[in-house]
C-alpha positions as a Markdown table, in Angstrom:
| # | Residue | x | y | z |
|---|---|---|---|---|
| 1 | Met | 0.0 | 0.0 | 0.0 |
| 2 | Asn | 2.8 | 2.4 | 0.9 |
| 3 | Glu | 4.6 | 1.5 | -2.3 |
| 4 | Met | 1.4 | 2.4 | -4.3 |
| 5 | Glu | 1.1 | 5.7 | -2.5 |
| 6 | Ser | 4.8 | 6.6 | -3.1 |
| 7 | Asp | 4.4 | 5.6 | -6.8 |
| 8 | His | 1.3 | 7.8 | -7.0 |
| 9 | Asn | 3.1 | 10.8 | -5.4 |
| 10 | Thr | 6.1 | 10.4 | -7.7 |
| 11 | Ser | 3.9 | 10.2 | -10.8 |
| 12 | Ser | 1.9 | 13.3 | -9.7 |
| 13 | Gln | 5.2 | 15.2 | -9.2 |
| 14 | Glu | 6.4 | 14.1 | -12.6 |
| 15 | Asp | 3.1 | 15.2 | -14.2 |
| 16 | Tyr | 3.0 | 18.6 | -12.5 |
| 17 | Leu | 3.8 | 21.6 | -14.7 |
| 18 | Pro | 4.3 | 24.9 | -12.9 |
| 19 | His | 2.5 | 27.9 | -14.2 |
| 20 | Tyr | 5.5 | 29.3 | -16.1 |
| 21 | Leu | 5.9 | 26.1 | -18.2 |
| 22 | Gln | 2.3 | 25.9 | -19.3 |
| 23 | Lys | 1.1 | 27.1 | -22.7 |
| 24 | Glu | 0.3 | 30.6 | -21.5 |
| 25 | Asp | 2.9 | 33.4 | -21.7 |
| 26 | Pro | 4.5 | 33.4 | -18.2 |
| 27 | Phe | 5.4 | 37.1 | -18.4 |
| 28 | Ala | 1.9 | 38.3 | -19.5 |
| 29 | Ser | 0.0 | 40.0 | -16.7 |
| 30 | Lys | -2.9 | 38.0 | -15.3 |
| 31 | Leu | -4.4 | 41.2 | -13.7 |
| 32 | Ser | -6.5 | 43.9 | -15.3 |
| 33 | Arg | -4.7 | 46.9 | -16.7 |
| 34 | Glu | -6.3 | 49.1 | -14.1 |
| 35 | Ala | -5.0 | 46.9 | -11.3 |
| 36 | Asp | -1.5 | 47.0 | -12.8 |
| 37 | Ile | -1.5 | 50.8 | -13.0 |
| 38 | Val | -2.6 | 51.0 | -9.3 |
| 39 | Ala | 0.1 | 48.6 | -8.3 |
| 40 | Gly | 2.7 | 50.6 | -10.4 |
| 41 | Phe | 1.8 | 53.9 | -8.7 |
| 42 | Tyr | 1.9 | 52.2 | -5.3 |
| 43 | Leu | 5.4 | 50.8 | -5.9 |
| 44 | Thr | 6.5 | 54.2 | -7.3 |
| 45 | Val | 5.5 | 55.9 | -4.1 |
| 46 | Ile | 7.1 | 53.2 | -1.9 |
| 47 | Gly | 10.3 | 53.2 | -4.0 |
| 48 | Ile | 10.7 | 57.0 | -3.8 |
| 49 | Leu | 10.0 | 57.2 | 0.0 |
| 50 | Ser | 12.3 | 54.2 | 0.7 |
| 51 | Thr | 15.1 | 55.6 | -1.5 |
| 52 | Leu | 15.0 | 59.1 | 0.1 |
| 53 | Gly | 14.6 | 57.8 | 3.6 |
| 54 | Asn | 17.3 | 55.2 | 3.6 |
| 55 | Gly | 19.6 | 57.4 | 1.5 |
| 56 | Tyr | 19.2 | 60.1 | 4.2 |
| 57 | Val | 20.0 | 57.6 | 7.0 |
| 58 | Ile | 23.2 | 56.5 | 5.2 |
| 59 | Phe | 24.2 | 60.1 | 4.4 |
| 60 | Met | 23.8 | 61.3 | 8.0 |
| 61 | Ser | 25.6 | 58.2 | 9.3 |
| 62 | Ser | 28.5 | 58.8 | 6.9 |
| 63 | Lys | 29.1 | 62.2 | 8.5 |
| 64 | Arg | 29.9 | 60.5 | 11.8 |
| 65 | Lys | 31.2 | 57.2 | 10.6 |
| 66 | Lys | 34.1 | 57.1 | 12.9 |
| 67 | Lys | 31.8 | 57.5 | 16.0 |
| 68 | Leu | 29.2 | 54.9 | 15.1 |
| 69 | Arg | 28.7 | 52.3 | 17.7 |
| 70 | Pro | 28.3 | 48.6 | 16.8 |
| 71 | Ala | 24.5 | 48.7 | 17.0 |
| 72 | Glu | 24.4 | 51.8 | 14.8 |
| 73 | Ile | 26.7 | 50.2 | 12.2 |
| 74 | Met | 24.2 | 47.3 | 12.0 |
| 75 | Thr | 21.4 | 49.9 | 11.5 |
| 76 | Val | 23.3 | 51.5 | 8.6 |
| 77 | Asn | 23.7 | 48.0 | 7.0 |
| 78 | Leu | 20.0 | 47.5 | 7.3 |
| 79 | Ala | 19.5 | 50.9 | 5.5 |
| 80 | Val | 21.9 | 49.7 | 2.8 |
| 81 | Cys | 19.9 | 46.5 | 2.3 |
| 82 | Asp | 16.6 | 48.5 | 2.1 |
| 83 | Leu | 18.2 | 51.0 | -0.3 |
| 84 | Gly | 19.4 | 48.1 | -2.5 |
| 85 | Ile | 15.9 | 46.6 | -2.7 |
| 86 | Ser | 14.5 | 50.1 | -3.7 |
| 87 | Val | 17.2 | 51.0 | -6.3 |
| 88 | Val | 18.0 | 47.6 | -7.8 |
| 89 | Gly | 14.6 | 45.9 | -7.6 |
| 90 | Lys | 11.8 | 48.5 | -7.6 |
| 91 | Pro | 12.4 | 49.9 | -11.1 |
| 92 | Phe | 12.0 | 46.5 | -12.7 |
| 93 | Ser | 8.6 | 45.8 | -11.2 |
| 94 | Ile | 7.3 | 49.4 | -11.6 |
| 95 | Ile | 8.1 | 49.3 | -15.4 |
| 96 | Ser | 6.5 | 45.9 | -15.7 |
| 97 | Phe | 3.3 | 46.8 | -13.9 |
| 98 | Phe | 2.9 | 49.9 | -16.1 |
| 99 | Ser | 3.7 | 47.8 | -19.2 |
| 100 | His | 1.1 | 45.2 | -18.2 |
| 101 | Arg | 3.7 | 42.4 | -18.5 |
| 102 | Trp | 7.3 | 41.5 | -17.5 |
| 103 | Val | 9.4 | 43.1 | -20.1 |
| 104 | Phe | 12.9 | 42.0 | -19.1 |
| 105 | Gly | 12.8 | 38.3 | -20.1 |
| 106 | Trp | 14.3 | 35.3 | -18.3 |
| 107 | Met | 17.7 | 36.9 | -17.6 |
| 108 | Gly | 16.0 | 40.0 | -16.0 |
| 109 | Cys | 13.6 | 37.7 | -14.1 |
| 110 | Arg | 16.5 | 35.7 | -12.5 |
| 111 | Trp | 18.5 | 38.9 | -11.8 |
| 112 | Tyr | 15.4 | 40.5 | -10.1 |
| 113 | Gly | 14.7 | 37.4 | -8.1 |
| 114 | Trp | 18.3 | 37.1 | -7.0 |
| 115 | Ala | 18.5 | 40.8 | -5.9 |
| 116 | Gly | 15.2 | 40.7 | -4.0 |
| 117 | Phe | 16.2 | 37.5 | -2.2 |
| 118 | Phe | 19.8 | 38.7 | -1.6 |
| 119 | Phe | 18.8 | 42.0 | 0.0 |
| 120 | Gly | 15.8 | 40.6 | 1.8 |
| 121 | Cys | 17.9 | 37.8 | 3.4 |
| 122 | Gly | 20.6 | 40.4 | 4.2 |
| 123 | Ser | 17.9 | 42.5 | 6.0 |
| 124 | Leu | 16.6 | 39.6 | 8.1 |
| 125 | Ile | 20.1 | 38.4 | 9.1 |
| 126 | Thr | 21.1 | 42.0 | 10.0 |
| 127 | Met | 18.1 | 42.2 | 12.3 |
| 128 | Thr | 19.0 | 38.9 | 13.8 |
| 129 | Ala | 22.5 | 40.2 | 14.6 |
| 130 | Val | 20.9 | 43.4 | 16.0 |
| 131 | Ser | 18.6 | 41.4 | 18.3 |
| 132 | Leu | 21.6 | 39.3 | 19.5 |
| 133 | Asp | 23.5 | 42.6 | 20.2 |
| 134 | Arg | 20.5 | 43.9 | 22.2 |
| 135 | Tyr | 20.2 | 40.6 | 24.1 |
| 136 | Leu | 23.9 | 40.6 | 25.1 |
| 137 | Lys | 23.8 | 44.3 | 26.0 |
| 138 | Ile | 20.7 | 43.9 | 28.2 |
| 139 | Cys | 20.9 | 40.4 | 29.6 |
| 140 | His | 24.7 | 39.8 | 29.7 |
| 141 | Leu | 26.3 | 43.1 | 30.3 |
| 142 | Ser | 29.9 | 41.8 | 30.4 |
| 143 | Tyr | 29.5 | 40.4 | 26.9 |
| 144 | Gly | 27.8 | 43.5 | 25.8 |
| 145 | Thr | 30.6 | 45.8 | 26.8 |
| 146 | Trp | 33.1 | 43.4 | 25.1 |
| 147 | Leu | 31.6 | 44.0 | 21.7 |
| 148 | Lys | 33.6 | 46.6 | 19.7 |
| 149 | Arg | 33.4 | 48.1 | 16.3 |
| 150 | Arg | 35.7 | 45.5 | 14.7 |
| 151 | His | 33.3 | 42.8 | 15.8 |
| 152 | Ala | 30.5 | 44.6 | 14.1 |
| 153 | Phe | 32.5 | 44.7 | 10.8 |
| 154 | Ile | 33.3 | 41.0 | 11.1 |
| 155 | Cys | 29.6 | 40.4 | 11.6 |
| 156 | Leu | 28.8 | 42.5 | 8.5 |
| 157 | Ala | 31.2 | 40.3 | 6.4 |
| 158 | Ile | 29.4 | 37.2 | 7.7 |
| 159 | Ile | 26.0 | 38.7 | 6.9 |
| 160 | Trp | 26.9 | 39.5 | 3.3 |
| 161 | Ala | 28.5 | 36.1 | 2.8 |
| 162 | Tyr | 25.5 | 34.3 | 4.2 |
| 163 | Ala | 23.1 | 36.3 | 2.0 |
| 164 | Thr | 25.3 | 35.8 | -1.1 |
| 165 | Phe | 25.5 | 32.0 | -0.5 |
| 166 | Trp | 21.7 | 31.4 | -0.2 |
| 167 | Ala | 20.8 | 33.8 | -3.0 |
| 168 | Thr | 23.3 | 32.2 | -5.3 |
| 169 | Val | 22.6 | 28.5 | -4.4 |
| 170 | Pro | 19.6 | 28.3 | -6.9 |
| 171 | Phe | 22.0 | 29.0 | -9.8 |
| 172 | Ala | 24.0 | 25.8 | -8.9 |
| 173 | Gly | 21.2 | 23.7 | -10.3 |
| 174 | Val | 19.3 | 23.0 | -7.1 |
| 175 | Gly | 16.8 | 25.8 | -7.5 |
| 176 | Asn | 15.7 | 28.7 | -9.7 |
| 177 | Tyr | 14.0 | 32.0 | -9.9 |
| 178 | Ala | 10.7 | 32.2 | -11.8 |
| 179 | Pro | 7.9 | 34.6 | -12.6 |
| 180 | Glu | 5.1 | 35.1 | -10.0 |
| 181 | Pro | 1.7 | 33.7 | -11.0 |
| 182 | Phe | 0.4 | 37.2 | -11.9 |
| 183 | Gly | 3.3 | 37.6 | -14.3 |
| 184 | Thr | 4.7 | 41.1 | -13.6 |
| 185 | Ser | 7.3 | 40.1 | -10.9 |
| 186 | Cys | 9.7 | 37.3 | -10.2 |
| 187 | Thr | 10.7 | 35.4 | -7.1 |
| 188 | Leu | 12.3 | 32.2 | -5.8 |
| 189 | Asp | 10.9 | 29.2 | -7.6 |
| 190 | Trp | 8.7 | 27.9 | -4.8 |
| 191 | Trp | 6.9 | 25.6 | -7.3 |
| 192 | Leu | 9.9 | 23.3 | -7.5 |
| 193 | Ala | 8.6 | 21.6 | -4.3 |
| 194 | Gln | 5.6 | 20.4 | -6.3 |
| 195 | Ala | 7.8 | 18.8 | -8.9 |
| 196 | Ser | 10.4 | 16.7 | -7.1 |
| 197 | Val | 11.7 | 15.6 | -3.7 |
| 198 | Gly | 14.9 | 17.5 | -4.4 |
| 199 | Gly | 12.8 | 20.7 | -4.9 |
| 200 | Gln | 11.1 | 20.1 | -1.6 |
| 201 | Ala | 14.5 | 19.7 | 0.2 |
| 202 | Phe | 15.8 | 22.9 | -1.4 |
| 203 | Ile | 12.7 | 24.9 | -0.4 |
| 204 | Leu | 12.7 | 23.5 | 3.2 |
| 205 | Ser | 16.4 | 24.5 | 3.5 |
| 206 | Ile | 15.6 | 28.0 | 2.3 |
| 207 | Leu | 12.7 | 28.3 | 4.8 |
| 208 | Phe | 14.7 | 27.1 | 7.7 |
| 209 | Phe | 18.0 | 29.0 | 7.2 |
| 210 | Cys | 16.6 | 32.2 | 5.7 |
| 211 | Leu | 13.3 | 32.6 | 7.7 |
| 212 | Leu | 12.5 | 30.2 | 10.6 |
| 213 | Phe | 15.9 | 30.1 | 12.3 |
| 214 | Pro | 16.6 | 33.9 | 12.1 |
| 215 | Thr | 13.0 | 34.6 | 13.3 |
| 216 | Ala | 13.4 | 32.1 | 16.2 |
| 217 | Val | 16.6 | 33.9 | 17.3 |
| 218 | Ile | 14.9 | 37.3 | 17.1 |
| 219 | Val | 11.9 | 36.1 | 19.1 |
| 220 | Phe | 14.1 | 34.4 | 21.7 |
| 221 | Ser | 16.3 | 37.5 | 22.1 |
| 222 | Tyr | 13.4 | 39.9 | 22.7 |
| 223 | Val | 11.4 | 37.6 | 24.9 |
| 224 | Lys | 14.5 | 37.2 | 27.1 |
| 225 | Ile | 15.0 | 41.0 | 27.1 |
| 226 | Ile | 11.4 | 41.6 | 28.2 |
| 227 | Leu | 11.7 | 39.1 | 31.0 |
| 228 | Lys | 15.0 | 40.7 | 32.1 |
| 229 | Val | 13.6 | 44.2 | 32.0 |
| 230 | Lys | 10.6 | 43.2 | 34.2 |
| 231 | Ser | 12.9 | 41.6 | 36.8 |
| 232 | Ser | 15.4 | 44.5 | 36.9 |
| 233 | Thr | 13.1 | 47.5 | 36.9 |
| 234 | Lys | 13.1 | 47.7 | 40.7 |
| 235 | Glu | 16.9 | 47.3 | 40.8 |
| 236 | Val | 17.5 | 50.2 | 38.4 |
| 237 | Ala | 15.2 | 52.5 | 40.5 |
| 238 | His | 17.8 | 52.4 | 43.3 |
| 239 | Tyr | 20.7 | 53.5 | 41.0 |
| 240 | Asp | 21.7 | 57.2 | 40.5 |
| 241 | Thr | 20.3 | 59.4 | 37.8 |
| 242 | Arg | 23.2 | 58.8 | 35.4 |
| 243 | Ile | 22.7 | 55.0 | 35.4 |
| 244 | Gln | 19.0 | 55.4 | 35.1 |
| 245 | Asn | 19.4 | 57.7 | 32.0 |
| 246 | Ser | 21.8 | 55.2 | 30.5 |
| 247 | His | 19.3 | 52.4 | 31.1 |
| 248 | Ile | 16.5 | 54.4 | 29.5 |
| 249 | Leu | 18.6 | 55.1 | 26.4 |
| 250 | Glu | 19.5 | 51.4 | 26.0 |
| 251 | Met | 15.9 | 50.4 | 26.3 |
| 252 | Lys | 14.8 | 53.0 | 23.7 |
| 253 | Leu | 17.5 | 51.6 | 21.4 |
| 254 | Thr | 16.1 | 48.1 | 22.1 |
| 255 | Lys | 12.5 | 49.4 | 21.3 |
| 256 | Val | 13.8 | 50.7 | 17.9 |
| 257 | Ala | 15.2 | 47.2 | 17.1 |
| 258 | Met | 12.0 | 45.6 | 18.2 |
| 259 | Leu | 9.8 | 47.9 | 16.1 |
| 260 | Ile | 12.1 | 47.4 | 13.0 |
| 261 | Cys | 11.9 | 43.6 | 13.4 |
| 262 | Ala | 8.1 | 43.7 | 14.0 |
| 263 | Gly | 7.6 | 45.9 | 10.8 |
| 264 | Phe | 9.8 | 43.6 | 8.7 |
| 265 | Leu | 8.1 | 40.4 | 9.9 |
| 266 | Thr | 4.6 | 41.9 | 9.5 |
| 267 | Ala | 5.4 | 42.8 | 5.9 |
| 268 | Trp | 7.0 | 39.5 | 5.0 |
| 269 | Ile | 5.1 | 36.8 | 7.0 |
| 270 | Pro | 2.0 | 37.0 | 4.7 |
| 271 | Tyr | 4.2 | 36.6 | 1.7 |
| 272 | Ala | 6.0 | 33.6 | 3.3 |
| 273 | Val | 2.7 | 32.0 | 4.1 |
| 274 | Val | 1.5 | 32.3 | 0.6 |
| 275 | Ser | 4.8 | 31.0 | -0.7 |
| 276 | Val | 4.8 | 28.0 | 1.6 |
| 277 | Trp | 1.2 | 27.2 | 0.5 |
| 278 | Ser | 2.3 | 27.4 | -3.2 |
| 279 | Ala | 5.1 | 25.1 | -2.4 |
| 280 | Phe | 3.4 | 22.4 | -0.3 |
| 281 | Gly | -0.3 | 23.0 | -0.7 |
| 282 | Gln | -2.6 | 21.9 | -3.5 |
| 283 | Pro | -1.0 | 22.8 | -6.9 |
| 284 | Asp | -2.2 | 26.2 | -8.2 |
| 285 | Ser | -4.7 | 26.5 | -5.3 |
| 286 | Val | -3.7 | 30.1 | -4.4 |
| 287 | Pro | -5.9 | 32.6 | -6.4 |
| 288 | Ile | -3.8 | 34.8 | -8.6 |
| 289 | Gln | -5.5 | 38.0 | -7.4 |
| 290 | Phe | -4.9 | 36.9 | -3.8 |
| 291 | Ser | -1.2 | 36.3 | -4.3 |
| 292 | Val | -0.6 | 40.0 | -5.4 |
| 293 | Val | -1.4 | 41.6 | -2.0 |
| 294 | Pro | 1.2 | 39.8 | 0.1 |
| 295 | Thr | 3.8 | 40.6 | -2.6 |
| 296 | Leu | 3.1 | 44.3 | -2.6 |
| 297 | Leu | 3.0 | 44.3 | 1.2 |
| 298 | Ala | 6.5 | 42.7 | 1.3 |
| 299 | Lys | 7.8 | 45.3 | -1.1 |
| 300 | Ser | 6.8 | 48.0 | 1.3 |
| 301 | Ala | 9.1 | 46.8 | 4.1 |
| 302 | Ala | 12.0 | 48.9 | 3.1 |
| 303 | Met | 10.0 | 52.1 | 3.7 |
| 304 | Tyr | 9.2 | 51.6 | 7.4 |
| 305 | Asn | 12.6 | 51.8 | 8.9 |
| 306 | Pro | 13.6 | 55.4 | 8.1 |
| 307 | Ile | 10.3 | 56.5 | 9.7 |
| 308 | Ile | 11.1 | 54.5 | 12.8 |
| 309 | Tyr | 14.6 | 56.0 | 13.0 |
| 310 | Gln | 13.3 | 59.6 | 12.7 |
| 311 | Val | 10.6 | 59.1 | 15.4 |
| 312 | Ile | 13.1 | 57.5 | 17.8 |
| 313 | Asp | 15.7 | 60.2 | 17.1 |
| 314 | Cys | 13.3 | 62.8 | 18.2 |
| 315 | Lys | 12.7 | 60.9 | 21.4 |
| 316 | Phe | 16.4 | 60.5 | 21.9 |
| 317 | Ala | 16.8 | 64.3 | 21.4 |
| 318 | Cys | 14.2 | 64.9 | 24.0 |
| 319 | Cys | 15.9 | 62.5 | 26.4 |
| 320 | Arg | 19.2 | 64.1 | 25.9 |
| 321 | Ser | 17.9 | 67.6 | 26.3 |
| 322 | Gly | 16.1 | 66.4 | 29.5 |
| 323 | Gly | 19.4 | 65.0 | 30.8 |
| 324 | Leu | 21.2 | 68.2 | 29.8 |
| 325 | Arg | 18.7 | 70.3 | 31.8 |
| 326 | Thr | 19.1 | 68.0 | 34.8 |
| 327 | Arg | 22.9 | 68.4 | 34.7 |
| 328 | Gln | 22.6 | 72.2 | 34.3 |
| 329 | Lys | 20.4 | 72.4 | 37.3 |
| 330 | Lys | 22.9 | 70.4 | 39.3 |
| 331 | Asn | 25.7 | 72.6 | 38.2 |
| 332 | Ser | 23.8 | 75.8 | 39.1 |
| 333 | Leu | 23.0 | 74.3 | 42.6 |
| 334 | Lys | 26.7 | 73.6 | 43.1 |
| 335 | Lys | 27.7 | 77.1 | 42.0 |
| 336 | Ser | 25.1 | 78.7 | 44.4 |
| 337 | Arg | 26.4 | 76.6 | 47.2 |
């Protein structure tokens, strides 16, 4: 009985043809022209805001590059990844949506898929490193003070190597990049899992090393931070004002990292769910119109971070001015005495 089931599964996998190998033109848009125009305008706005915001973050950071702390270096790397997605990837999809079809052929499709996966993976691994930095800084202070700028640059080299490896693996013959079902964008070939056991192994590896494992590290780090903060709030209250202000600033930096991770995962999780369903669910069971929304939501992730930076920078400025006023009052009291 088991042999019959395995034979049936093998034959069904051999008979399966993904959407881009069927008779229809894989690069023709399956949406209405009006829907493509709306999506094109949406991505244009997202791309402009993301490029300006992340470019501003990188420009301002370059002015004080020698004074950047390890956590700030990671933040700049995240802005570089987001800017890369906006500059390298967005124009391809915008032009294709307005053209009502993918106009760059298979070579452009594979390049676009590689760039999106490369910068997206780089963003997630960078946030994983940031969460570990926050975890060590808050929960293991001795390790946190040990981390220096050179360790941050070593970490950046590991992040870029990691992203390059997983984004390039599909070109080694174990995977591929292919057009989305709606035709005007390209992504990792999730549909390989429907065709062979090797495809399933490849997709599962990608899911574990480029989504599940980094996300688990992020969740673990911030859960431990929250538990640590709850247990140490009373202890910090007994310290002097300088230590309390330092603790407040560290916690605000941690909140920045948490907001960035939450925004990224909120944008990408729906797309990951649809992709997993396309890979392991019933073949072609995801409606084409439904698959567009998670894709557009994921493409907006690069826009959130500069907004978060600016909001928190304003709060930091308020905290610093508050601390400055406190020190000025103390100095005036000393002078009067």
